[in-house]
Short mmCIF file of C-alpha atoms and ligand atoms in Angstrom, two decimals:
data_model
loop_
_atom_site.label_atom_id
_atom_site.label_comp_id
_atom_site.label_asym_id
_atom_site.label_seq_id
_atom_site.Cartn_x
_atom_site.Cartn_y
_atom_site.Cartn_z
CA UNK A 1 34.55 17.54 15.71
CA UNK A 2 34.68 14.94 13.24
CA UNK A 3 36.77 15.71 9.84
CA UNK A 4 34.76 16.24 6.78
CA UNK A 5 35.62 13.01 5.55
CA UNK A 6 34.89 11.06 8.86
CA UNK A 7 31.76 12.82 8.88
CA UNK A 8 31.24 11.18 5.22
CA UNK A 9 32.28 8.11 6.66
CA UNK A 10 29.47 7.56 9.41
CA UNK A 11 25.53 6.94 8.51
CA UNK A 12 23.99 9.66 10.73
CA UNK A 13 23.92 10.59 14.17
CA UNK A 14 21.20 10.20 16.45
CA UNK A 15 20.77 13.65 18.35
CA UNK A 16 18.82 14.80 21.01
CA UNK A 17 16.41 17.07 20.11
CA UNK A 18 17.13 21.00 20.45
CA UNK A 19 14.45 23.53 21.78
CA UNK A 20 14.76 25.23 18.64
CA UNK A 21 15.61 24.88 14.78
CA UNK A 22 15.39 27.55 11.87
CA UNK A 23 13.31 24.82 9.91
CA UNK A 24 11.88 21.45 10.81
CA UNK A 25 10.82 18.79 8.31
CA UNK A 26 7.90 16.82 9.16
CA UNK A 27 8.58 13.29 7.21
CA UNK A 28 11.52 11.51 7.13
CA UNK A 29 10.68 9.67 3.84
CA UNK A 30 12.60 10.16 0.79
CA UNK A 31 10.91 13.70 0.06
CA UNK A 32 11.47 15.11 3.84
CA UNK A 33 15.40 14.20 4.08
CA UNK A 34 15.81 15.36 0.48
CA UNK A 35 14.54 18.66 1.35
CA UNK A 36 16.65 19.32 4.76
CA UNK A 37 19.56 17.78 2.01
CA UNK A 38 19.14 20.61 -0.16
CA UNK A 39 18.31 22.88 2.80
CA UNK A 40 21.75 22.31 4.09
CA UNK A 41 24.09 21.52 0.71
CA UNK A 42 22.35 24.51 -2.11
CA UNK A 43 20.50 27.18 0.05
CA UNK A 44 22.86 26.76 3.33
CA UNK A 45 20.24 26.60 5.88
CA UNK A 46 21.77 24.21 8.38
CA UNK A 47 19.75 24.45 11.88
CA UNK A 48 16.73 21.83 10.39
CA UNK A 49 15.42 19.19 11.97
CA UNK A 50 13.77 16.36 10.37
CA UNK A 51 11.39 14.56 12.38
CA UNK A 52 9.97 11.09 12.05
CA UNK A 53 7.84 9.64 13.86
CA UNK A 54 9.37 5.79 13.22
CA UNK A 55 12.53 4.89 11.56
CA UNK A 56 14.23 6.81 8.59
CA UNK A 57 12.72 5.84 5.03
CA UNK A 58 10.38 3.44 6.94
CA UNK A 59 7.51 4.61 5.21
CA UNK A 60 6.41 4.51 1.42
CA UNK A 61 9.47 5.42 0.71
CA UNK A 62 11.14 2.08 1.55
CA UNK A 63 7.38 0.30 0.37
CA UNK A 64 7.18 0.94 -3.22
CA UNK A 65 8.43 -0.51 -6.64
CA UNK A 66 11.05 1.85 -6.88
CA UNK A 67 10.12 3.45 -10.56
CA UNK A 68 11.22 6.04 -12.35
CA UNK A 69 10.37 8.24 -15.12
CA UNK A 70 9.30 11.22 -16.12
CA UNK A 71 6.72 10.64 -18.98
CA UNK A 72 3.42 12.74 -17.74
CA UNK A 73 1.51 14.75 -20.19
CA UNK A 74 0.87 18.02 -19.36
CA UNK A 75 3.75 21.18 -18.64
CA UNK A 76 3.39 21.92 -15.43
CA UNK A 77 3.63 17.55 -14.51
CA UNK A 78 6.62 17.50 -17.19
CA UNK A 79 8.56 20.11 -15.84
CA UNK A 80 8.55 18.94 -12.36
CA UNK A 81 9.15 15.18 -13.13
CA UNK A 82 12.04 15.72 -15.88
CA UNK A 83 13.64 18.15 -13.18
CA UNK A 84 13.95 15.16 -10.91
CA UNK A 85 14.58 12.92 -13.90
CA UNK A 86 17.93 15.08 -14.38
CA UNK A 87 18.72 14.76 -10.53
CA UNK A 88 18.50 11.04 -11.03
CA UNK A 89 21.22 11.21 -13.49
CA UNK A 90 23.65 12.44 -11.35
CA UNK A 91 22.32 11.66 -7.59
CA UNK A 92 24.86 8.74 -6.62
CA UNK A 93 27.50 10.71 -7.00
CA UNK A 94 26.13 13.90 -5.88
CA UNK A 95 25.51 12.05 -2.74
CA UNK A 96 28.43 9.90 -3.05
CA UNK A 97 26.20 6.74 -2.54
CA UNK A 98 25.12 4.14 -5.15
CA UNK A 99 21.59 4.61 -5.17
CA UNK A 100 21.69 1.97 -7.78
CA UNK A 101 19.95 4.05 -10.34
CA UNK A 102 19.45 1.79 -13.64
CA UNK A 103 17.97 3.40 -16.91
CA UNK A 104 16.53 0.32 -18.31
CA UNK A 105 13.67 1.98 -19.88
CA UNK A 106 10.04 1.60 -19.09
CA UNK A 107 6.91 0.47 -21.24
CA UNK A 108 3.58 1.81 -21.16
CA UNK A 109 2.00 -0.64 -22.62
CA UNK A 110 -1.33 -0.20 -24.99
CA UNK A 111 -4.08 -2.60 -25.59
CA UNK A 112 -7.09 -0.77 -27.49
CA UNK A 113 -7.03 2.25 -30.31
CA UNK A 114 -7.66 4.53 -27.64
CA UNK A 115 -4.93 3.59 -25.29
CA UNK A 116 -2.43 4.55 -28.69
CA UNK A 117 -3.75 7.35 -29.33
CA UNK A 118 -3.40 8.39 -25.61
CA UNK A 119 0.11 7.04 -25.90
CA UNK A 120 0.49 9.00 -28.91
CA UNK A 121 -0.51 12.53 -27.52
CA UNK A 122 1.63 11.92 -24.52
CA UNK A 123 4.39 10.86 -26.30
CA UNK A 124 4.27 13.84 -28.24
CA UNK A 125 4.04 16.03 -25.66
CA UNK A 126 7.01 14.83 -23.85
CA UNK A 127 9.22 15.53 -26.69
CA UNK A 128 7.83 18.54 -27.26
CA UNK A 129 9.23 19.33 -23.27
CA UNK A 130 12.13 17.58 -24.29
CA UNK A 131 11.46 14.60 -22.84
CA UNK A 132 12.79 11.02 -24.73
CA UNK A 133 9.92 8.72 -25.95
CA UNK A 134 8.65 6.56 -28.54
CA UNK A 135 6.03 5.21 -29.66
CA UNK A 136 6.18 1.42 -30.48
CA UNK A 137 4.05 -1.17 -32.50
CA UNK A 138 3.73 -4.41 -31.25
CA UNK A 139 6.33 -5.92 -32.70
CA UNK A 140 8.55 -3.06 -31.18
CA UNK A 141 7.32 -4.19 -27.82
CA UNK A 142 8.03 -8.01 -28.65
CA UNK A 143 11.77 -7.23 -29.84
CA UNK A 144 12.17 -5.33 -26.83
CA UNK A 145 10.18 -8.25 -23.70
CA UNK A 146 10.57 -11.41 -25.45
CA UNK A 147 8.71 -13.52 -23.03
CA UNK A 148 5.74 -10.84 -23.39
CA UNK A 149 2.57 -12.51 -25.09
CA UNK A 150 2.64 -10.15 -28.08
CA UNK A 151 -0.07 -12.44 -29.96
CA UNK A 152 -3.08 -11.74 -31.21
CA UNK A 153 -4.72 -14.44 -28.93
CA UNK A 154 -3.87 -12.83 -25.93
CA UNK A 155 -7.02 -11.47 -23.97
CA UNK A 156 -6.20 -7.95 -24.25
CA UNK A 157 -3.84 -7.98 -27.22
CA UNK A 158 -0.50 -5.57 -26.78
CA UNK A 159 -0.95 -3.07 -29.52
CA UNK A 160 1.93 -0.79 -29.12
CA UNK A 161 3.26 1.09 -26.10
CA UNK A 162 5.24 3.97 -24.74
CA UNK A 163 8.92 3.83 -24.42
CA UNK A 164 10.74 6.00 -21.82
CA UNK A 165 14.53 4.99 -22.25
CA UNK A 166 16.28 6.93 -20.07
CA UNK A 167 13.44 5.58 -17.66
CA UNK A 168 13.71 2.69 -15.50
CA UNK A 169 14.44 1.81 -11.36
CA UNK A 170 16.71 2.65 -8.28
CA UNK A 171 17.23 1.50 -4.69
CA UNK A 172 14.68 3.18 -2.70
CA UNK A 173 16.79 2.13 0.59
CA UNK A 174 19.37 3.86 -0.59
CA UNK A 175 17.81 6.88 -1.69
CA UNK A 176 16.93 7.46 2.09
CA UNK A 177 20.06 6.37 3.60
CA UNK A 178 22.02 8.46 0.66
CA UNK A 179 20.08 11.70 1.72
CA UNK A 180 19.95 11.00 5.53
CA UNK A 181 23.83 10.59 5.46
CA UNK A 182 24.01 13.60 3.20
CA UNK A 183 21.88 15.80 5.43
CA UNK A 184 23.66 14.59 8.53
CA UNK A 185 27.24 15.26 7.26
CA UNK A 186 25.79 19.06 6.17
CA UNK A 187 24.49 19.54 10.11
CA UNK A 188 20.75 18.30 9.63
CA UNK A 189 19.48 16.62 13.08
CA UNK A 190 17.29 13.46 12.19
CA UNK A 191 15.06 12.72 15.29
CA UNK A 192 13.45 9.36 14.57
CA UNK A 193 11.07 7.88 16.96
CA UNK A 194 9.67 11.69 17.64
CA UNK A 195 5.99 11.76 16.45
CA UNK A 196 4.64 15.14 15.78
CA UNK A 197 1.57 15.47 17.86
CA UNK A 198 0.60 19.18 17.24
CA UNK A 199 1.38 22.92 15.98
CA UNK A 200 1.92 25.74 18.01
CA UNK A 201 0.22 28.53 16.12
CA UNK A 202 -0.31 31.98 17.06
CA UNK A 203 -1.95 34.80 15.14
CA UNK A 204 -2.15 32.56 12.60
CA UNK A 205 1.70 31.79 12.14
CA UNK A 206 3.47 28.67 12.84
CA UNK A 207 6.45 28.68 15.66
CA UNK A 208 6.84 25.29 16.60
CA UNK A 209 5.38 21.66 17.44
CA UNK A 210 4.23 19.85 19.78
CA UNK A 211 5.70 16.00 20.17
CA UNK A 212 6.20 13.04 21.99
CA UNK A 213 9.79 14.13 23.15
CA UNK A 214 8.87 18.17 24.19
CA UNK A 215 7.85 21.43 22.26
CA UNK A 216 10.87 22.18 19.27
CA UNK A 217 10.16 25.70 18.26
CA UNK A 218 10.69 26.89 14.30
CA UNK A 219 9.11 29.92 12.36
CA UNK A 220 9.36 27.58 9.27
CA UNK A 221 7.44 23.72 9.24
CA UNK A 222 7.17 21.79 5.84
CA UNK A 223 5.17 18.61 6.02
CA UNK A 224 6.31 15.80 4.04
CA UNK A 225 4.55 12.79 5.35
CA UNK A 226 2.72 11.24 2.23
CA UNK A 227 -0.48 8.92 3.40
CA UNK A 228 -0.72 11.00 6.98
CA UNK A 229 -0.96 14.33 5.12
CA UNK A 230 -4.19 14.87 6.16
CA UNK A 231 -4.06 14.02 9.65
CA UNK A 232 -1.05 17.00 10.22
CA UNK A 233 -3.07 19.37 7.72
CA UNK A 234 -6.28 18.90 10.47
CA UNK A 235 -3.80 19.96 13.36
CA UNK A 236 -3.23 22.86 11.84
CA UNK A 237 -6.81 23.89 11.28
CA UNK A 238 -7.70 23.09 7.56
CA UNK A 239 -8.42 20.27 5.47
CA UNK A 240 -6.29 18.72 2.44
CA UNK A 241 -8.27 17.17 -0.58
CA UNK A 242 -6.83 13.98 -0.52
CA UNK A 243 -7.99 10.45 0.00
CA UNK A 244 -5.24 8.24 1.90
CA UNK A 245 -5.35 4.17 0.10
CA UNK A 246 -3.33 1.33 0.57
CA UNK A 247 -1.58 0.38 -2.19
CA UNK A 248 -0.04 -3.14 -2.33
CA UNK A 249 2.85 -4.85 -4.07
CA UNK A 250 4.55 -7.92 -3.81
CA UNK A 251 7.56 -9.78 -4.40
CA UNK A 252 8.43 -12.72 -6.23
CA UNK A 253 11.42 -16.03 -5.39
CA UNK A 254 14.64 -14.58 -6.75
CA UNK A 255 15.25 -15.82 -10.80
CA UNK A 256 17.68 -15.89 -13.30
CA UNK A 257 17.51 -12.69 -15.26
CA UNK A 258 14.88 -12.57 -17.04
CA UNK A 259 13.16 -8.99 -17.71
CA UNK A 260 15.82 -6.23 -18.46
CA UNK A 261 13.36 -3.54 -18.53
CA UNK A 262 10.03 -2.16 -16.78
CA UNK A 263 6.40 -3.00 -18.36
CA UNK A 264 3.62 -1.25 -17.09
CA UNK A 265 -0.08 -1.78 -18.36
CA UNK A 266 -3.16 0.69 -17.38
CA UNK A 267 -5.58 -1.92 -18.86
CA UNK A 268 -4.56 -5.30 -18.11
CA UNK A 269 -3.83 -3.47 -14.71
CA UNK A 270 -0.33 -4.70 -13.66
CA UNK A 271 3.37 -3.73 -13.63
CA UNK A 272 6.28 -5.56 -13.14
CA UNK A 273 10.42 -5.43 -13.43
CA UNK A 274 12.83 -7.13 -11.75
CA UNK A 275 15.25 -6.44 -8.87
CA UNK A 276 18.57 -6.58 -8.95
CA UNK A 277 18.50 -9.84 -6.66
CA UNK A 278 16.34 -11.31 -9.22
CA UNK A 279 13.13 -11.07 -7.54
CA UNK A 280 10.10 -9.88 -9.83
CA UNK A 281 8.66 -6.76 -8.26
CA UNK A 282 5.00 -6.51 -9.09
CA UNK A 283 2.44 -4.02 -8.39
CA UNK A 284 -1.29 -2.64 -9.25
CA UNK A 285 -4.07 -0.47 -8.30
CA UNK A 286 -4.61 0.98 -4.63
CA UNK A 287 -7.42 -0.56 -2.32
CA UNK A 288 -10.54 1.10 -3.21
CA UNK A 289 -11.60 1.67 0.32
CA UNK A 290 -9.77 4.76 2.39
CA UNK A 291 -7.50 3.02 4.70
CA UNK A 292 -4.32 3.44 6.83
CA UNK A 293 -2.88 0.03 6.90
CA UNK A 294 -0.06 -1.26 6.08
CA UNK A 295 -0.43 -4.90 4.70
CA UNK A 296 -1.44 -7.02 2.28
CA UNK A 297 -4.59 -8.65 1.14
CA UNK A 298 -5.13 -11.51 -0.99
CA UNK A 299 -8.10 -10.18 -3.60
CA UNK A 300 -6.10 -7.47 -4.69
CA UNK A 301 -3.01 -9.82 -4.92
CA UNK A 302 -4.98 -12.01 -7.09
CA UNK A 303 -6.12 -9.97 -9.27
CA UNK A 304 -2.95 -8.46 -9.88
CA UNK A 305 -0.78 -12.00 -10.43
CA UNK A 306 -3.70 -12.81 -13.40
CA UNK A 307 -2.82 -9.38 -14.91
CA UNK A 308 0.14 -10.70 -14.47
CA UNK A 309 0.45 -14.08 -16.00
CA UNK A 310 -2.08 -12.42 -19.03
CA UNK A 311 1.13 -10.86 -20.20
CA UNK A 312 3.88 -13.29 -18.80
CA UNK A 313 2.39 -16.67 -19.16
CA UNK A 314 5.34 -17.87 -18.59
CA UNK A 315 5.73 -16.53 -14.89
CA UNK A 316 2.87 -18.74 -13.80
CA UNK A 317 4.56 -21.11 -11.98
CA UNK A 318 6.73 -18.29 -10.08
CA UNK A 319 6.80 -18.66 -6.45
CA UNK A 320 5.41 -15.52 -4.43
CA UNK A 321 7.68 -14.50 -1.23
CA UNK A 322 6.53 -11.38 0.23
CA UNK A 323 3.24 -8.58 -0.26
CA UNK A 324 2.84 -5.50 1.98
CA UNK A 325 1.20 -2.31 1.44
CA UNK A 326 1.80 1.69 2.32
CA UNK A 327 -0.54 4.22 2.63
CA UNK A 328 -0.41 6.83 -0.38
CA UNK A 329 -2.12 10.11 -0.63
CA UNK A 330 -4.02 10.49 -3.55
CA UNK A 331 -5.10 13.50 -4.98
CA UNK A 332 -8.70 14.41 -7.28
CA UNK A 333 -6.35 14.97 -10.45
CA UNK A 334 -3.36 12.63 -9.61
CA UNK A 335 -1.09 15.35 -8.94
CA UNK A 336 0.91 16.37 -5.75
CA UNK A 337 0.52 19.46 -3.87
CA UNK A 338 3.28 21.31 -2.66
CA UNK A 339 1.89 24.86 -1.04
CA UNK A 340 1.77 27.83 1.43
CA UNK A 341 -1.32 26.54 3.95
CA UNK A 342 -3.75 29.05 5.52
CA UNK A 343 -1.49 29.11 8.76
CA UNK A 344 1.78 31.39 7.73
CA UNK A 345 4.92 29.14 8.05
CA UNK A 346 3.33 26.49 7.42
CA UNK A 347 4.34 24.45 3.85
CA UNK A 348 3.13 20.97 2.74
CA UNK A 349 4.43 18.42 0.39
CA UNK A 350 1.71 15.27 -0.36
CA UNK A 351 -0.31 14.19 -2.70
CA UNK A 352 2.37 12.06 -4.34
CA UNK A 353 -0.46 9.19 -4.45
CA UNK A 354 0.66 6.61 -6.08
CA UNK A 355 3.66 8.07 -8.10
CA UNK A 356 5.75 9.84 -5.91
CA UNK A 357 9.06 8.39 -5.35
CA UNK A 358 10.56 8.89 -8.94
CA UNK A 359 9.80 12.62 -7.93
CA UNK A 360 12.05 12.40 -4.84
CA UNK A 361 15.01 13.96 -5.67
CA UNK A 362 12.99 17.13 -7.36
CA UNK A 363 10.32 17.42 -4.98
CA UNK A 364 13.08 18.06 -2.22
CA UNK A 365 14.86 20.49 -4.42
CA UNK A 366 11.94 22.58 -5.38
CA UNK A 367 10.58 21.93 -1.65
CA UNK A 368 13.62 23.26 -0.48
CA UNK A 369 13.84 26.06 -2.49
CA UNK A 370 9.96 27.29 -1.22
CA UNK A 371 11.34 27.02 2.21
CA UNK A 372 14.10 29.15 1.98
CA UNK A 373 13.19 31.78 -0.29
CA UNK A 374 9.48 31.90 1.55
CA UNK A 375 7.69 31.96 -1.81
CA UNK A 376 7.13 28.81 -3.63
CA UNK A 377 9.51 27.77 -6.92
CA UNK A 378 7.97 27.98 -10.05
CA UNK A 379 7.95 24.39 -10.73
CA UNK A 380 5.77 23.62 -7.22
CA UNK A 381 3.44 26.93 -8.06
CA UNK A 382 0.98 24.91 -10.21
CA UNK A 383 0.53 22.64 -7.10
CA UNK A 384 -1.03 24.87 -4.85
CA UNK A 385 -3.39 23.54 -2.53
CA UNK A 386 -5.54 26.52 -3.92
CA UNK A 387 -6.06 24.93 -7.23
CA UNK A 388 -8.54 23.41 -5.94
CA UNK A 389 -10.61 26.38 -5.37
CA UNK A 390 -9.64 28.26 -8.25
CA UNK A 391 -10.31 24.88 -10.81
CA UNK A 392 -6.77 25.47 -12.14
CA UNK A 393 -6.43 20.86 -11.82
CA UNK A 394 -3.80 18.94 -13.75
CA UNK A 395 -5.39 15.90 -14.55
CA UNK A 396 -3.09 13.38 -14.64
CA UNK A 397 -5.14 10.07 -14.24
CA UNK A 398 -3.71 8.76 -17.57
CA UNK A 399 0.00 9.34 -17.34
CA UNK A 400 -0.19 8.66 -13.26
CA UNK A 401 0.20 4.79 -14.07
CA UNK A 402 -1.85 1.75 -12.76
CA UNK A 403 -1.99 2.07 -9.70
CA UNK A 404 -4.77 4.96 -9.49
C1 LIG B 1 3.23 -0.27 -2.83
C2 LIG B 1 3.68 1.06 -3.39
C3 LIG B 1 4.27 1.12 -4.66
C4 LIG B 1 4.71 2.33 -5.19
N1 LIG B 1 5.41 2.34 -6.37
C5 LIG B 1 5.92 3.51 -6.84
C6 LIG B 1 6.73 3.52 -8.00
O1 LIG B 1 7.03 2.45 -8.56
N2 LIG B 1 7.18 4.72 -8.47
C7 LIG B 1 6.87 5.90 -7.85
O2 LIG B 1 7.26 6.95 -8.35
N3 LIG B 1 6.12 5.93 -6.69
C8 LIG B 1 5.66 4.76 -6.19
N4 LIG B 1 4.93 4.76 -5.02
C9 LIG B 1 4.66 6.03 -4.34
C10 LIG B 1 5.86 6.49 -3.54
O3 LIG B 1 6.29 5.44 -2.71
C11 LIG B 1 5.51 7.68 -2.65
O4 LIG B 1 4.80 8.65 -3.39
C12 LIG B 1 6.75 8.34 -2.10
O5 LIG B 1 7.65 7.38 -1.61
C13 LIG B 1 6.37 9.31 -0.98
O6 LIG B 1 7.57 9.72 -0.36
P1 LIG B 1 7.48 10.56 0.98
O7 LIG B 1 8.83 10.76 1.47
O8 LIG B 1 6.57 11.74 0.75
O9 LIG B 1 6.61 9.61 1.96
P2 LIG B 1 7.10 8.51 3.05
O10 LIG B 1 8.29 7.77 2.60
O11 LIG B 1 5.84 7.73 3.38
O12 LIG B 1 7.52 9.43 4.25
C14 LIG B 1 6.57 10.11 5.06
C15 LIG B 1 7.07 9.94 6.49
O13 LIG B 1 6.32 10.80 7.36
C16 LIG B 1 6.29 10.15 8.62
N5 LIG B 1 5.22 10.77 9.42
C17 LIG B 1 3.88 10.73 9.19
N6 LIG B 1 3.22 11.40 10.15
C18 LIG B 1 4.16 11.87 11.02
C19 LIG B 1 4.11 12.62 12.23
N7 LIG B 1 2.94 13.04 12.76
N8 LIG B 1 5.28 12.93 12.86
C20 LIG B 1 6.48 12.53 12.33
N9 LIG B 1 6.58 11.79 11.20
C21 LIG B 1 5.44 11.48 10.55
C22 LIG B 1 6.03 8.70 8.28
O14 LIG B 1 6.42 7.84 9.34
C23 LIG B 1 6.89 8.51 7.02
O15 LIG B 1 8.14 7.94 7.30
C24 LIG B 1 4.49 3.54 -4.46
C25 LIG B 1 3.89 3.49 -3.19
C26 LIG B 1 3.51 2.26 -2.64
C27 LIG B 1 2.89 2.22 -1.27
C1 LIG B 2 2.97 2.59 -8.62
S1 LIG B 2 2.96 3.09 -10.27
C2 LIG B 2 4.61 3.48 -10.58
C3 LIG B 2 4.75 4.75 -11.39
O1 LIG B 2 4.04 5.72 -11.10
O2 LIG B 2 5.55 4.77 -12.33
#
């Protein structure tokens, strides 16, 4: 058996699949392999599998534009998000990988009296959950993005935004490869290239799946698998209010540095920061249509480069190098659900829309918690699948960002 440390050394093995595990993860995104993490490290429930039907982190996970804060407005959203904010803080080392986590702050930019006092109420009510943010005027946002058009002759002139400074970006590769080494070293088997094709349910409880490589029997499944959500939750018998988009985003030519912080605007309809490398990564609002793929398309790209070059004139002779598109899950009130399902055993995690990777590292550790305890943590209890029925919605449509 390989030392501790030489286990620390290696990425992650590649087992063969066992006929039986105490838990298996559905989803190896970010959220899946952060749960069997915290499975494994905190509640020391080792036999998991996590199974994926393509390659580790290959989904939204290693599609999106990698920001994070933790700025929603209401409780239940605030205590979830600043609980992953506070994992952020200390995940590289926790995980003993760089996952390149840079608090550069992030803008939500205002351009009409309503928009500030939106920004207002939320800003309050973050720092009434002890959450940082400000409030700026325009000229705040000016000192702050120089090469923003802060005029008055712009056609949707900045009037202030929100200012998140412990906010900002990290290395959504490495978030994956961190936790997938991490769960490895702790015992976790990672079975990529194993699609799950079914549940075997009996009596109305959960003891195994079906898949492409043979039956893997567990009293305990948690589905993590973002814009597919709904296809698993109609295997096992019952349907999941969400609404599956593409959402698009696209890269720019690597340049000098140039933007040192994250700018994101509801109205104009466009955010943007810049990579590490240098390329500007840009991003907007989800395909309107329901829709599984994958790519790109050129109105929404478009659209989203004039938003674009409304508030960066000066990006408007920036070469373009590469758009794609993942599938999110979006929810009725732009909130996730993390639940108990009608079949017993049986525990999903979706619904992150639009917004979910700068919930990664808290998802998995309240996720992970629900699994082992059997009841769900009081941070994921608000995000019952049953709130539906009951009314009990967060509506988060204005602190969810542009993209929904
Ligand atoms: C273009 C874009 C930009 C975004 N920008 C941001 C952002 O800036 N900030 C932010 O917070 N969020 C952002 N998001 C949202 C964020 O990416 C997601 O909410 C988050 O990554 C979801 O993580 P996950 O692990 O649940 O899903 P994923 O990483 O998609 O993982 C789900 C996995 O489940 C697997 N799977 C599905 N079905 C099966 C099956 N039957 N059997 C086995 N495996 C299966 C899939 O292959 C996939 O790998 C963005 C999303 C996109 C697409
Ligand atoms: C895709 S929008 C990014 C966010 O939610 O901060």
């Amino acid at each position: 058996a390989l030392s501790h440390h030489e286990n620390w050394q290696r990425q992650w093995r590649n087992p063969t699949p066992k006929k039986q595990y105490d838990v298996i993860i559905v989803g190896g995104g970010g959220h899946g392999l952060a749960t069997a993490y915290y499975l494994a490290k905190e509640f020391g429930i080792k036999n998991v599998a996590v199974i994926e039907k393509g390659w580790l982190g290959g989904g939204n996970t290693a599609r999106n534009t990698t920001i994070v804060r933790s700025n929603y407005l209401w409780d239940e959203s605030a205590a979830l998000y600043e609980h992953s904010m506070k994992l952020w803080e200390g995940l590289s080392q926790d995980l003993n990988y760089n996952v390149m986590f840079s608090q550069r702050g992030v803008l939500n930019v205002g351009h009409t009296l309503q928009d500030m006092r939106d920004i207002q109420r939320r800003v309050n009510a973050n720092r009434l959950n002890g959450i940082d943010g400000e409030v700026l005027d325009a000229k705040g946002v000016q000192e702050l993005v120089p090469i923003m058009d802060c005029s008055k002759n712009a056609r949707y002139p900045v009037m202030g935004a929100s200012w998140q400074p412990r906010a900002g970006v990290a290395r959504h590769d490495a978030v994956a490869w961190g936790y997938a080494r991490g769960a490895d070293a702790h015992g976790v088997d990672i079975l990529q290239q194993t699609e799950v094709t079914g549940f075997k349910i009996r009596d109305g409880q959960i003891y195994g799946v079906h898949t492409n490589r043979g039956d893997i029997e567990a009293k305990t499944v948690g589905c993590v698998a973002a814009g597919n959500s709904s296809v698993l939750a109609k295997m096992g018998g019952f349907k999941l209010p969400l609404e599956s988009h593409p959402l698009q985003a696209l890269v720019s030519e690597p340049i000098k540095p140039i933007l040192d912080t994250v700018v994101m605007s509801n109205h104009v309809h466009g955010y943007i920061s810049q990579s590490d490398k240098g390329d500007l990564v840009i991003g907007a609002g989800i395909d309107g249509y329901n829709g599984y793929g994958q790519r790109g398309s050129y109105p929404t790209v478009e659209h989203t480069l004039q938003a674009i070059v409304e508030m960066f004139p000066i990006f408007s002779r920036v070469r373009m190098n590469r758009q794609w598109g993942g599938i999110v899950d979006t929810c009725p009130d732009a909130c996730p659900i993390m639940s108990k399902t009608p079949v017993k055993g049986l525990y999903f995690n979706c619904g992150w829309g639009t917004g979910g990777f700068k919930a990664t590292p808290g998802s998995g550790h309240v996720f992970a918690a629900s699994l082992a305890k059997g009841e769900m943590h009081p941070i994921a209890e608000p995000f019952s699948m049953f709130r539906f029925h009951s009314g009990a919605l967060i509506d988060e449509h204005g602190a969810a960002g542009v993209a929904h």
